[in-house]
Tab-separated table of C-alpha atoms (C1' of nucleotides) in Angstrom:
chain	number	residue	atom	x	y	z
A	170	MET	CA	-31.643	-31.189	-6.307
A	171	GLU	CA	-33.849	-28.790	-4.486
A	172	THR	CA	-32.802	-25.201	-4.965
A	173	LYS	CA	-35.717	-23.351	-3.437
A	174	ILE	CA	-35.026	-22.355	0.103
A	175	PRO	CA	-36.986	-20.505	2.751
A	176	ILE	CA	-35.592	-17.039	3.390
A	177	SER	CA	-36.312	-14.922	6.425
A	178	VAL	CA	-35.463	-11.381	7.415
A	179	ASP	CA	-34.438	-10.358	10.911
A	180	CYS	CA	-34.159	-6.817	12.215
A	181	VAL	CA	-31.707	-5.414	14.726
A	182	ILE	CA	-33.164	-2.079	15.796
A	183	PHE	CA	-30.978	0.065	18.017
A	184	GLY	CA	-32.240	2.807	20.278
A	185	PHE	CA	-30.687	5.071	22.877
A	186	ASP	CA	-32.386	6.397	26.000
A	187	ASP	CA	-29.822	9.059	26.945
A	188	LYS	CA	-27.931	6.554	29.026
A	189	GLU	CA	-27.779	3.145	27.456
A	190	LEU	CA	-27.902	1.486	24.122
A	191	LYS	CA	-30.984	-0.686	23.654
A	192	VAL	CA	-32.325	-3.154	21.137
A	193	LEU	CA	-35.889	-3.874	20.145
A	194	LEU	CA	-36.743	-7.498	20.929
A	195	ILE	CA	-39.893	-9.583	20.824
A	196	LYS	CA	-40.951	-12.487	22.964
A	197	ARG	CA	-42.095	-15.338	20.754
A	198	SER	CA	-45.547	-16.750	21.511
A	199	GLN	CA	-45.050	-19.768	19.261
A	200	PRO	CA	-42.633	-22.627	18.823
A	201	PRO	CA	-39.882	-22.956	17.998
A	202	PHE	CA	-38.248	-21.005	20.814
A	203	GLN	CA	-41.622	-20.271	22.399
A	204	ASN	CA	-41.294	-17.663	25.169
A	205	CYS	CA	-37.750	-16.823	24.133
A	206	TRP	CA	-36.625	-13.346	23.293
A	207	ALA	CA	-35.769	-12.919	19.640
A	208	LEU	CA	-35.062	-10.328	17.018
A	209	PRO	CA	-38.204	-9.340	15.134
A	210	GLY	CA	-38.128	-11.460	12.005
A	211	ASP	CA	-40.238	-13.593	9.721
A	212	ARG	CA	-40.333	-15.334	6.370
A	213	LEU	CA	-39.792	-13.448	3.154
A	214	ARG	CA	-42.624	-13.823	0.672
A	215	ILE	CA	-41.851	-14.397	-2.955
A	216	ASP	CA	-43.363	-11.120	-4.087
A	217	GLU	CA	-41.725	-8.924	-1.470
A	218	ASP	CA	-38.744	-6.743	-2.064
A	219	LEU	CA	-36.124	-7.375	0.617
A	220	ARG	CA	-36.106	-4.065	2.404
A	221	HIS	CA	-39.882	-3.778	2.193
A	222	ALA	CA	-40.142	-7.215	3.674
A	223	ALA	CA	-37.966	-6.179	6.586
A	224	ASN	CA	-40.121	-3.137	7.192
A	225	ASN	CA	-43.302	-5.165	6.928
A	226	VAL	CA	-42.106	-7.808	9.330
A	227	LEU	CA	-40.999	-5.207	11.807
A	228	ASP	CA	-44.324	-3.440	11.572
A	229	ARG	CA	-46.305	-6.650	11.946
A	230	LEU	CA	-44.460	-7.721	15.062
A	231	THR	CA	-43.694	-4.470	16.828
A	232	GLY	CA	-45.677	-1.687	15.184
A	233	VAL	CA	-42.453	0.166	14.360
A	234	ARG	CA	-42.671	1.440	10.819
A	235	ASP	CA	-41.130	3.462	8.069
A	236	ILE	CA	-37.558	3.353	9.221
A	237	TYR	CA	-34.432	3.126	7.156
A	238	LEU	CA	-33.119	-0.416	7.345
A	239	GLU	CA	-29.647	-1.250	6.194
A	240	GLN	CA	-28.541	-4.716	5.214
A	241	LEU	CA	-26.209	-6.300	7.727
A	242	PHE	CA	-25.321	-9.838	6.726
A	243	VAL	CA	-26.725	-13.165	5.611
A	244	PHE	CA	-26.688	-16.040	8.042
A	245	GLY	CA	-27.103	-19.373	6.370
A	246	ARG	CA	-25.530	-22.149	8.387
A	247	LEU	CA	-27.246	-25.439	7.705
A	248	ASP	CA	-28.001	-25.928	11.397
A	249	ARG	CA	-29.150	-22.430	12.314
A	250	HIS	CA	-32.821	-23.393	12.342
A	251	PRO	CA	-33.971	-26.387	14.424
A	252	SER	CA	-36.112	-28.031	11.730
A	253	ASP	CA	-35.881	-26.470	8.260
A	254	ARG	CA	-33.071	-24.969	6.401
A	255	VAL	CA	-33.716	-21.234	6.527
A	256	VAL	CA	-31.359	-18.575	5.253
A	257	THR	CA	-31.854	-15.266	6.988
A	258	ILE	CA	-30.990	-11.780	5.849
A	259	ALA	CA	-30.314	-9.474	8.767
A	260	TYR	CA	-31.086	-5.763	8.636
A	261	TYR	CA	-30.295	-3.094	11.123
A	262	ALA	CA	-31.413	0.418	11.896
A	263	LEU	CA	-30.976	3.206	14.405
A	264	VAL	CA	-34.095	4.894	15.704
A	265	ASN	CA	-35.185	7.335	18.311
A	266	ILE	CA	-36.663	5.385	21.192
A	267	SER	CA	-39.140	8.016	22.279
A	268	GLU	CA	-40.734	8.133	18.839
A	269	ASN	CA	-40.990	4.368	18.511
A	270	GLU	CA	-43.097	2.827	21.205
A	271	PRO	CA	-43.372	-0.889	20.400
A	272	LYS	CA	-46.766	-2.631	20.283
A	273	PRO	CA	-46.564	-6.405	20.077
A	274	SER	CA	-48.749	-8.319	17.653
A	275	SER	CA	-48.757	-11.395	15.414
A	276	PHE	CA	-46.628	-14.046	17.100
A	277	ALA	CA	-44.956	-11.543	19.410
A	278	SER	CA	-46.449	-11.640	22.889
A	279	ARG	CA	-44.193	-8.770	23.930
A	280	ALA	CA	-42.117	-6.202	22.074
A	281	GLU	CA	-39.745	-4.101	24.134
A	282	TRP	CA	-36.611	-2.027	24.194
A	283	ILE	CA	-34.037	-4.064	26.087
A	284	ARG	CA	-30.716	-2.760	27.356
A	285	ILE	CA	-27.803	-4.312	25.523
A	286	SER	CA	-26.059	-5.171	28.741
A	287	LYS	CA	-29.086	-7.165	29.929
A	288	ILE	CA	-29.457	-9.368	26.888
A	289	GLY	CA	-28.475	-12.977	27.280
A	290	ASP	CA	-29.034	-15.687	24.748
A	291	LEU	CA	-31.729	-15.324	22.125
A	292	ALA	CA	-33.725	-17.605	19.851
A	293	TYR	CA	-32.010	-19.235	16.857
A	294	ASP	CA	-28.620	-17.634	16.163
A	295	HIS	CA	-29.995	-14.199	16.973
A	296	ARG	CA	-27.366	-13.551	19.593
A	297	LYS	CA	-24.696	-13.929	16.906
A	298	ILE	CA	-26.616	-11.611	14.631
A	299	LEU	CA	-26.864	-9.041	17.390
A	300	ASP	CA	-23.138	-9.272	18.085
A	301	LYS	CA	-22.366	-8.737	14.442
A	302	ALA	CA	-24.656	-5.731	14.361
A	303	LEU	CA	-22.937	-4.295	17.419
A	304	ARG	CA	-19.518	-4.633	15.848
A	305	ARG	CA	-20.788	-2.950	12.705
A	306	LEU	CA	-22.378	-0.178	14.731
A	307	ARG	CA	-19.108	0.550	16.542
A	308	ARG	CA	-17.149	0.594	13.327
A	309	ARG	CA	-19.665	2.973	11.826
A	310	PHE	CA	-19.462	5.317	14.769
A	311	ARG	CA	-15.716	5.582	14.392
A	312	GLY	CA	-15.703	5.975	10.658
A	313	ARG	CA	-18.298	8.611	10.065
A	314	PRO	CA	-20.918	10.618	11.844
A	315	VAL	CA	-23.914	8.398	12.271
A	316	GLY	CA	-26.215	7.995	15.136
A	317	PHE	CA	-28.228	11.166	14.790
A	318	GLU	CA	-31.154	8.866	14.115
A	319	LEU	CA	-30.814	7.693	17.692
A	320	LEU	CA	-31.340	11.166	19.107
A	321	PRO	CA	-34.233	13.605	19.087
A	322	GLU	CA	-34.320	16.252	16.391
A	323	LYS	CA	-32.744	18.741	18.770
A	324	PHE	CA	-30.001	17.543	21.036
A	325	THR	CA	-27.171	18.913	23.120
A	326	LEU	CA	-23.541	18.108	22.576
A	327	SER	CA	-23.551	16.243	25.856
A	328	GLN	CA	-26.322	13.981	24.650
A	329	LEU	CA	-24.358	13.306	21.508
A	330	ARG	CA	-21.253	12.589	23.525
A	331	ARG	CA	-23.082	10.247	25.870
A	332	LEU	CA	-24.356	8.384	22.833
A	333	TYR	CA	-20.827	7.959	21.517
A	334	GLU	CA	-19.632	6.881	24.916
A	335	ALA	CA	-22.432	4.316	25.166
A	336	VAL	CA	-21.820	2.870	21.729
A	337	LEU	CA	-18.037	2.866	21.855
A	338	ASP	CA	-18.126	1.867	25.498
A	339	GLN	CA	-15.414	4.293	26.514
A	340	PRO	CA	-15.298	7.766	28.073
A	341	LEU	CA	-14.530	10.672	25.764
A	342	ASP	CA	-12.991	14.017	26.649
A	343	LYS	CA	-15.670	16.689	26.679
A	344	ARG	CA	-13.611	19.461	25.135
A	345	ASN	CA	-11.988	17.372	22.460
A	346	PHE	CA	-15.306	15.813	21.524
A	347	ARG	CA	-16.948	19.190	21.183
A	348	ARG	CA	-14.150	20.620	19.084
A	349	LYS	CA	-13.973	17.632	16.791
A	350	MET	CA	-17.714	17.542	16.183
A	351	LEU	CA	-18.101	21.239	15.599
A	352	LYS	CA	-15.125	21.364	13.283
A	353	MET	CA	-16.840	18.912	10.977
A	354	ASP	CA	-19.327	21.652	10.335
A	355	PHE	CA	-22.587	19.792	9.935
A	356	LEU	CA	-24.094	20.568	13.310
A	357	LEU	CA	-26.453	23.474	13.260
A	358	PRO	CA	-26.451	25.470	16.504
A	359	LEU	CA	-29.971	26.532	17.451
A	360	GLU	CA	-31.093	29.512	19.482
A	361	GLU	CA	-33.024	27.249	21.784
A	362	LYS	CA	-31.560	26.078	25.047
A	363	GLN	CA	-32.490	23.573	27.697
A	364	LYS	CA	-35.038	24.687	30.288
A	365	ASP	CA	-35.702	23.718	33.899
A	366	VAL	CA	-32.377	22.041	34.363
A	367	ALA	CA	-30.520	22.429	37.624
A	368	HIS	CA	-27.395	23.669	35.904
A	369	LYS	CA	-26.336	25.981	33.137
A	370	ALA	CA	-28.674	25.380	30.198
A	371	ALA	CA	-27.050	23.699	27.226
A	372	ARG	CA	-27.515	24.823	23.659
A	373	PHE	CA	-29.445	22.587	21.302
A	374	TYR	CA	-28.064	21.542	17.947
A	375	SER	CA	-29.577	19.785	14.990
A	376	PHE	CA	-27.940	17.588	12.415
A	377	ASN	CA	-27.639	19.371	9.088
A	378	ARG	CA	-27.990	16.419	6.792
A	379	GLU	CA	-27.756	18.438	3.590
A	380	ARG	CA	-24.518	20.010	4.683
A	381	TYR	CA	-23.246	16.575	5.613
A	382	GLU	CA	-24.109	15.117	2.209
A	383	GLU	CA	-22.456	18.087	0.574
A	384	LEU	CA	-19.230	17.591	2.498
A	385	ALA	CA	-19.313	13.838	1.998
A	386	ALA	CA	-19.769	14.362	-1.737
A	387	GLN	CA	-16.578	16.436	-1.694
A	388	GLY	CA	-14.843	13.352	-0.400
A	389	ILE	CA	-14.270	14.726	3.062
A	390	ARG	CA	-13.539	12.005	5.560
A	391	PHE	CA	-14.960	12.252	9.040
A	392	GLU	CA	-12.821	10.065	11.195
A	393	PHE	CA	-13.638	9.865	14.802
B	283	MET	CA	-48.185	-17.610	0.154
B	284	GLU	CA	-45.060	-19.073	-1.333
B	285	THR	CA	-42.039	-18.562	0.861
B	286	LYS	CA	-39.464	-20.778	-0.781
B	287	ILE	CA	-37.256	-18.849	-3.106
B	288	PRO	CA	-34.346	-19.731	-5.368
B	289	ILE	CA	-31.061	-18.427	-4.025
B	290	SER	CA	-27.895	-18.042	-6.029
B	291	VAL	CA	-24.338	-17.110	-5.166
B	292	ASP	CA	-22.149	-14.863	-7.306
B	293	CYS	CA	-18.427	-14.341	-6.942
B	294	VAL	CA	-16.415	-11.211	-7.561
B	295	ILE	CA	-12.793	-12.339	-7.737
B	296	PHE	CA	-10.193	-9.602	-7.947
B	297	GLY	CA	-6.691	-10.039	-9.275
B	298	PHE	CA	-3.773	-7.758	-10.027
B	299	ASP	CA	-1.202	-8.174	-12.785
B	300	ASP	CA	1.347	-5.612	-11.587
B	301	LYS	CA	-0.369	-2.904	-13.579
B	302	GLU	CA	-4.115	-3.155	-13.480
B	303	LEU	CA	-6.879	-4.473	-11.348
B	304	LYS	CA	-8.752	-7.349	-12.976
B	305	VAL	CA	-11.846	-9.403	-12.317
B	306	LEU	CA	-12.551	-13.033	-13.136
B	307	LEU	CA	-15.519	-13.270	-15.515
B	308	ILE	CA	-17.175	-16.048	-17.441
B	309	LYS	CA	-18.947	-16.001	-20.754
B	310	ARG	CA	-22.302	-17.721	-20.454
B	311	SER	CA	-22.984	-20.507	-22.946
B	312	GLN	CA	-26.651	-20.732	-22.027
B	313	PRO	CA	-29.673	-18.486	-21.854
B	314	PRO	CA	-30.553	-16.250	-20.234
B	315	PHE	CA	-27.854	-13.794	-21.195
B	316	GLN	CA	-26.256	-16.309	-23.546
B	317	ASN	CA	-22.846	-15.095	-24.735
B	318	CYS	CA	-22.810	-12.315	-22.195
B	319	TRP	CA	-20.013	-11.848	-19.704
B	320	ALA	CA	-21.087	-12.516	-16.152
B	321	LEU	CA	-19.758	-13.066	-12.684
B	322	PRO	CA	-19.267	-16.744	-11.916
B	323	GLY	CA	-22.410	-17.757	-10.076
B	324	ASP	CA	-25.046	-20.444	-9.789
B	325	ARG	CA	-27.912	-21.745	-7.682
B	326	LEU	CA	-27.456	-22.605	-4.040
B	327	ARG	CA	-28.481	-26.166	-3.185
B	328	ILE	CA	-30.462	-26.788	-0.063
B	329	ASP	CA	-27.740	-28.842	1.583
B	330	GLU	CA	-24.865	-26.459	0.853
B	331	ASP	CA	-23.363	-24.108	3.330
B	332	LEU	CA	-23.154	-20.625	1.844
B	333	ARG	CA	-19.424	-20.153	1.627
B	334	HIS	CA	-18.887	-23.699	0.456
B	335	ALA	CA	-21.474	-23.137	-2.213
B	336	ALA	CA	-19.621	-20.076	-3.432
B	337	ASN	CA	-16.372	-22.016	-3.580
B	338	ASN	CA	-18.041	-24.913	-5.367
B	339	VAL	CA	-19.693	-22.695	-7.940
B	340	LEU	CA	-16.464	-20.887	-8.611
B	341	ASP	CA	-14.594	-24.146	-9.009
B	342	ARG	CA	-17.245	-25.612	-11.321
B	343	LEU	CA	-17.221	-22.628	-13.637
B	344	THR	CA	-13.627	-21.457	-13.581
B	345	GLY	CA	-11.494	-24.093	-11.888
B	346	VAL	CA	-10.409	-21.576	-9.244
B	347	ARG	CA	-10.560	-23.241	-5.865
B	348	ASP	CA	-9.886	-23.028	-2.174
B	349	ILE	CA	-9.871	-19.293	-1.824
B	350	TYR	CA	-11.155	-17.209	1.034
B	351	LEU	CA	-14.460	-15.690	0.005
B	352	GLU	CA	-16.010	-12.900	1.992
B	353	GLN	CA	-19.677	-12.039	1.913
B	354	LEU	CA	-20.406	-8.831	0.081
B	355	PHE	CA	-24.131	-8.173	-0.120
B	356	VAL	CA	-27.472	-9.683	-0.999
B	357	PHE	CA	-29.216	-8.507	-4.130
B	358	GLY	CA	-32.875	-9.308	-4.162
B	359	ARG	CA	-34.815	-6.907	-6.347
B	360	LEU	CA	-37.939	-8.519	-7.727
B	361	ASP	CA	-36.892	-7.753	-11.297
B	362	ARG	CA	-33.241	-8.691	-11.143
B	363	HIS	CA	-33.774	-11.981	-12.943
B	364	PRO	CA	-35.626	-12.026	-16.269
B	365	SER	CA	-37.967	-14.935	-15.470
B	366	ASP	CA	-37.872	-16.175	-11.870
B	367	ARG	CA	-37.443	-14.432	-8.638
B	368	VAL	CA	-33.903	-15.214	-7.564
B	369	VAL	CA	-32.174	-13.706	-4.568
B	370	THR	CA	-28.416	-13.705	-4.921
B	371	ILE	CA	-25.719	-13.589	-2.302
B	372	ALA	CA	-22.550	-11.990	-3.583
B	373	TYR	CA	-19.104	-12.982	-2.334
B	374	TYR	CA	-15.761	-11.469	-3.092
B	375	ALA	CA	-12.127	-12.413	-2.837
B	376	LEU	CA	-8.646	-11.242	-3.703
B	377	VAL	CA	-6.294	-13.684	-5.348
B	378	ASN	CA	-2.959	-13.817	-7.035
B	379	ILE	CA	-3.541	-13.928	-10.772
B	380	SER	CA	-0.474	-15.943	-11.650
B	381	GLU	CA	-1.510	-18.761	-9.313
B	382	ASN	CA	-5.080	-18.881	-10.572
B	383	GLU	CA	-5.293	-19.648	-14.227
B	384	PRO	CA	-9.003	-19.985	-15.081
B	385	LYS	CA	-10.314	-23.041	-16.954
B	386	PRO	CA	-13.885	-22.672	-18.146
B	387	SER	CA	-16.357	-25.511	-17.669
B	388	SER	CA	-20.044	-26.188	-16.990
B	389	PHE	CA	-22.064	-23.408	-18.626
B	390	ALA	CA	-19.038	-21.126	-18.950
B	391	SER	CA	-17.672	-21.125	-22.483
B	392	ARG	CA	-14.850	-18.840	-21.388
B	393	ALA	CA	-13.376	-17.830	-18.033
B	394	GLU	CA	-10.885	-14.986	-18.048
B	395	TRP	CA	-9.251	-12.223	-16.104
B	396	ILE	CA	-10.669	-8.978	-17.480
B	397	ARG	CA	-9.296	-5.530	-16.773
B	398	ILE	CA	-11.689	-3.467	-14.699
B	399	SER	CA	-11.433	-0.549	-17.056
B	400	LYS	CA	-12.536	-2.734	-19.993
B	401	ILE	CA	-15.680	-4.109	-18.421
B	402	GLY	CA	-18.959	-2.819	-19.767
B	403	ASP	CA	-22.359	-4.145	-18.908
B	404	LEU	CA	-22.744	-7.667	-17.596
B	405	ALA	CA	-25.507	-10.263	-17.340
B	406	TYR	CA	-28.310	-9.742	-14.814
B	407	ASP	CA	-27.408	-7.020	-12.283
B	408	HIS	CA	-23.816	-8.178	-12.169
B	409	ARG	CA	-22.490	-4.787	-13.099
B	410	LYS	CA	-24.104	-3.363	-9.971
B	411	ILE	CA	-22.644	-6.166	-7.908
B	412	LEU	CA	-19.204	-5.474	-9.336
B	413	ASP	CA	-19.516	-1.772	-8.570
B	414	LYS	CA	-20.479	-2.523	-5.009
B	415	ALA	CA	-17.515	-4.859	-4.671
B	416	LEU	CA	-15.197	-2.178	-6.014
B	417	ARG	CA	-16.438	0.349	-3.513
B	418	ARG	CA	-15.934	-2.160	-0.717
B	419	LEU	CA	-12.465	-3.001	-1.966
B	420	ARG	CA	-11.434	0.647	-1.953
B	421	ARG	CA	-12.780	1.174	1.520
B	422	ARG	CA	-10.915	-1.882	2.727
B	423	PHE	CA	-7.683	-0.682	1.220
B	424	ARG	CA	-7.915	2.575	3.084
B	425	GLY	CA	-8.954	1.120	6.378
B	426	ARG	CA	-6.474	-1.674	6.884
B	427	PRO	CA	-3.702	-3.508	5.153
B	428	VAL	CA	-5.298	-5.915	2.766
B	429	GLY	CA	-4.355	-6.866	-0.690
B	430	PHE	CA	-1.362	-9.049	0.032
B	431	GLU	CA	-3.467	-11.853	-1.386
B	432	LEU	CA	-3.251	-10.059	-4.707
B	433	LEU	CA	0.540	-10.184	-4.793
B	434	PRO	CA	3.066	-12.980	-4.975
B	435	GLU	CA	4.543	-14.275	-1.743
B	436	LYS	CA	7.575	-12.029	-2.198
B	437	PHE	CA	7.042	-8.548	-3.504
B	438	THR	CA	8.782	-5.216	-3.640
B	439	LEU	CA	7.471	-2.044	-2.090
B	440	SER	CA	6.944	-0.651	-5.557
B	441	GLN	CA	4.698	-3.552	-6.472
B	442	LEU	CA	2.724	-2.956	-3.327
B	443	ARG	CA	2.483	0.721	-4.099
B	444	ARG	CA	1.364	0.109	-7.663
B	445	LEU	CA	-1.351	-2.143	-6.276
B	446	TYR	CA	-2.577	0.588	-3.977
B	447	GLU	CA	-2.450	3.096	-6.794
B	448	ALA	CA	-4.439	0.782	-9.047
B	449	VAL	CA	-7.105	0.070	-6.466
B	450	LEU	CA	-7.437	3.581	-5.117
B	451	ASP	CA	-7.021	5.007	-8.600
B	452	GLN	CA	-4.671	7.754	-7.475
B	453	PRO	CA	-0.927	8.293	-7.428
B	454	LEU	CA	0.838	7.907	-4.096
B	455	ASP	CA	4.100	9.451	-3.016
B	456	LYS	CA	6.874	6.868	-3.085
B	457	ARG	CA	8.679	7.983	0.049
B	458	ASN	CA	5.602	8.530	2.147
B	459	PHE	CA	4.139	5.209	1.094
B	460	ARG	CA	7.306	3.388	2.019
B	461	ARG	CA	7.548	5.055	5.394
B	462	LYS	CA	3.933	4.466	6.274
B	463	MET	CA	4.007	0.795	5.309
B	464	LEU	CA	7.258	0.016	7.043
B	465	LYS	CA	6.227	1.829	10.187
B	466	MET	CA	3.279	-0.544	10.544
B	467	ASP	CA	5.835	-3.237	11.141
B	468	PHE	CA	4.275	-6.280	9.548
B	469	LEU	CA	6.402	-6.360	6.404
B	470	LEU	CA	9.321	-8.719	6.643
B	471	PRO	CA	12.362	-7.558	4.672
B	472	LEU	CA	14.033	-10.472	2.917
B	473	GLU	CA	17.648	-10.856	1.892
B	474	GLU	CA	16.572	-11.580	-1.634
B	475	LYS	CA	16.555	-8.871	-4.270
B	476	GLN	CA	15.321	-8.527	-7.784
B	477	LYS	CA	17.539	-9.901	-10.532
B	478	ASP	CA	18.033	-9.048	-14.164
B	479	VAL	CA	16.326	-5.702	-13.935
B	480	ALA	CA	17.697	-2.729	-15.786
B	481	HIS	CA	17.934	-0.618	-12.673
B	482	LYS	CA	18.966	-0.907	-9.062
B	483	ALA	CA	17.549	-4.179	-7.741
B	484	ALA	CA	14.715	-3.760	-5.252
B	485	ARG	CA	14.481	-5.654	-2.020
B	486	PHE	CA	11.727	-8.219	-1.614
B	487	TYR	CA	9.400	-8.224	1.346
B	488	SER	CA	6.843	-10.681	2.580
B	489	PHE	CA	3.694	-10.076	4.560
B	490	ASN	CA	4.102	-11.214	8.141
B	491	ARG	CA	0.559	-12.273	8.845
B	492	GLU	CA	1.239	-13.432	12.383
B	493	ARG	CA	2.765	-10.122	13.300
B	494	TYR	CA	-0.207	-8.402	11.722
B	495	GLU	CA	-2.721	-10.445	13.707
B	496	GLU	CA	-0.729	-9.748	16.839
B	497	LEU	CA	-0.816	-6.008	16.262
B	498	ALA	CA	-4.471	-6.066	15.241
B	499	ALA	CA	-5.320	-7.986	18.419
B	500	GLN	CA	-3.698	-5.166	20.382
B	501	GLY	CA	-6.262	-2.877	18.810
B	502	ILE	CA	-3.785	-1.068	16.609
B	503	ARG	CA	-5.453	0.715	13.757
B	504	PHE	CA	-3.817	0.763	10.356
B	505	GLU	CA	-5.254	3.702	8.542
B	506	PHE	CA	-4.035	4.380	5.112
C	114	DG	C1'	-24.343	28.620	48.823
C	115	DC	C1'	-24.028	24.237	46.856
C	116	DA	C1'	-24.467	20.645	43.499
C	117	DA	C1'	-24.374	19.718	38.626
C	118	DA	C1'	-23.465	20.076	34.101
C	119	DA	C1'	-22.056	23.701	30.395
C	120	DG	C1'	-18.659	25.886	28.255
C	121	DT	C1'	-14.010	27.336	27.145
C	122	DG	C1'	-7.758	27.307	25.424
C	123	DT	C1'	-3.269	25.968	25.515
C	124	DT	C1'	0.598	23.124	24.986
C	125	DG	C1'	3.575	19.347	23.422
C	126	DG	C1'	3.862	15.502	20.789
C	127	DT	C1'	2.689	13.012	16.709
C	128	DT	C1'	1.485	12.516	12.146
C	129	DG	C1'	0.890	13.730	7.309
C	130	DT	C1'	2.462	15.954	3.194
C	131	DA	C1'	5.239	17.967	-0.073
C	132	DC	C1'	9.263	17.768	-2.274
C	133	DA	C1'	14.575	16.357	-5.197
C	134	DC	C1'	18.582	13.988	-5.574
C	135	DC	C1'	21.945	10.110	-5.929
C	136	DC	C1'	22.432	4.962	-6.736
C	137	DA	C1'	22.719	0.498	-9.047
C	138	DT	C1'	21.891	-1.994	-13.113
C	139	DG	C1'	21.310	-3.712	-18.018
C	140	DA	C1'	21.101	-2.338	-22.520
D	52	DT	C1'	26.490	6.753	-21.037
D	53	DC	C1'	21.847	6.619	-20.736
D	54	DA	C1'	17.397	5.175	-19.207
D	55	DT	C1'	15.059	3.101	-15.489
D	56	DG	C1'	13.254	2.531	-11.202
D	57	DG	C1'	15.312	2.057	-6.108
D	58	DG	C1'	16.224	4.233	-2.195
D	59	DT	C1'	16.711	8.117	1.060
D	60	DG	C1'	15.558	13.037	4.701
D	61	DT	C1'	13.691	17.326	5.998
D	62	DA	C1'	10.659	21.064	7.107
D	63	DC	C1'	6.124	22.804	7.750
D	64	DA	C1'	1.416	22.232	8.766
D	65	DA	C1'	-2.289	19.825	10.729
D	66	DC	C1'	-4.038	17.132	14.094
D	67	DC	C1'	-4.589	14.853	18.619
D	68	DA	C1'	-4.481	14.084	23.582
D	69	DA	C1'	-4.153	15.749	27.965
D	70	DC	C1'	-5.574	18.745	31.152
D	71	DA	C1'	-8.704	22.733	35.063
D	72	DC	C1'	-11.328	26.387	35.878
D	73	DT	C1'	-15.397	29.593	35.489
D	74	DT	C1'	-20.420	30.004	34.444
D	75	DT	C1'	-25.262	29.282	34.984
D	76	DT	C1'	-29.053	27.294	37.076
D	77	DG	C1'	-32.410	25.064	40.451
D	78	DC	C1'	-32.835	23.628	44.856
DNA sequence: GCAAAAGTGTTGGTTGTACACCCATGA
DNA sequence: TCATGGGTGTACAACCAACACTTTTGC
């Protein structure tokens, strides 16, 4: 009985443009699913480490590189691929859109940031993979402070709040949000403020990752 | 470039004997890692669905069958197998020890429930897999009411508390635990009480899964 | 001066935590 | 009658949700 099976990796890359949550998709230039939108993904080679493979695939198809990919789930239904049996390992990541301009290549004729709300069906079972990634993302946002990867280095508390509102898909009270976040004590207030805005300039903050790790190591729980 | 890769499935099966958390292990009768303890696991066949494969493997090696296995993680380091490259998909489950007496067969010379605290190193990277499963188990126990699978159908609140104490590895206040659990309103108090115990007989409860699903569907969060 | 977003406190209700004694039972 | 675990209540602290006005800025 055959026990060697093709494995692929697929990447769900989330970005945020200060208003909406987006995902990095490619348009396939080849069958199967020619001209369909799909998650960037390709076969795993036998000498590739899994996470490296995911990074390589992503780079090959979209030019996005060197990001931290986290394993999401394995999808292995017998019928998930139209011809072969292919087991796919899905990875996901959060990145800053403005620092990751996609450039299509290989079998991707296009590679673009697409708004979540505009995404319909995708190639293979990629829509299911995306939905799973979205559920995971929401759970993560409630359970601990993530998502700083989706923002620029310096951000205002309103930007951070809008991100949470976009991901959790619900409005959040400005004052309570601010208090809760600042109490956690891993946001570093900067001297710098917004400029050229038609309203009171907001203070910038940066995420103090070291402080966060320190607190997390002490077992502190950051519920949201 | 070769892109077909052997895949295996490994199962981390947790049980609880009213005192300690245990895991179902096999002793391998074949190389590699002959005579080492290992998680029950074997190759995935090309026509097997993933979860079925995990159930089949578990049944073949230990006789434990028809349990709900949840996907844990994929382990795919290039060096995790001494000769080939094998990517493994780990599954985990919680079962009631007294209803799942292991019977070794196939390449398992033994199949036993082993106390977590007694487990040293295991074959392959199985120790790492076990550690990951333990971390997941603890997180699950905090985040929602799980673990009823580890108990008999009817159980006392003390049994439930001892389970939580064993998994979370910390003592819990009797009164607070009781209040918190009962407030969640998915434990069904039964008329039946303990018998032949040298102290006041405790009331039995059962887990009202329907009520739980109903509450969960309403978006109620059960933090512990 | 107006539109737009920033920033700021208080209150009432809920929840979590710490803690100690009496009860029922079998040996 | 003693040892064992079952079962119960309260008080204080911490946390959360709801809510409105003043400030700064560019146009």
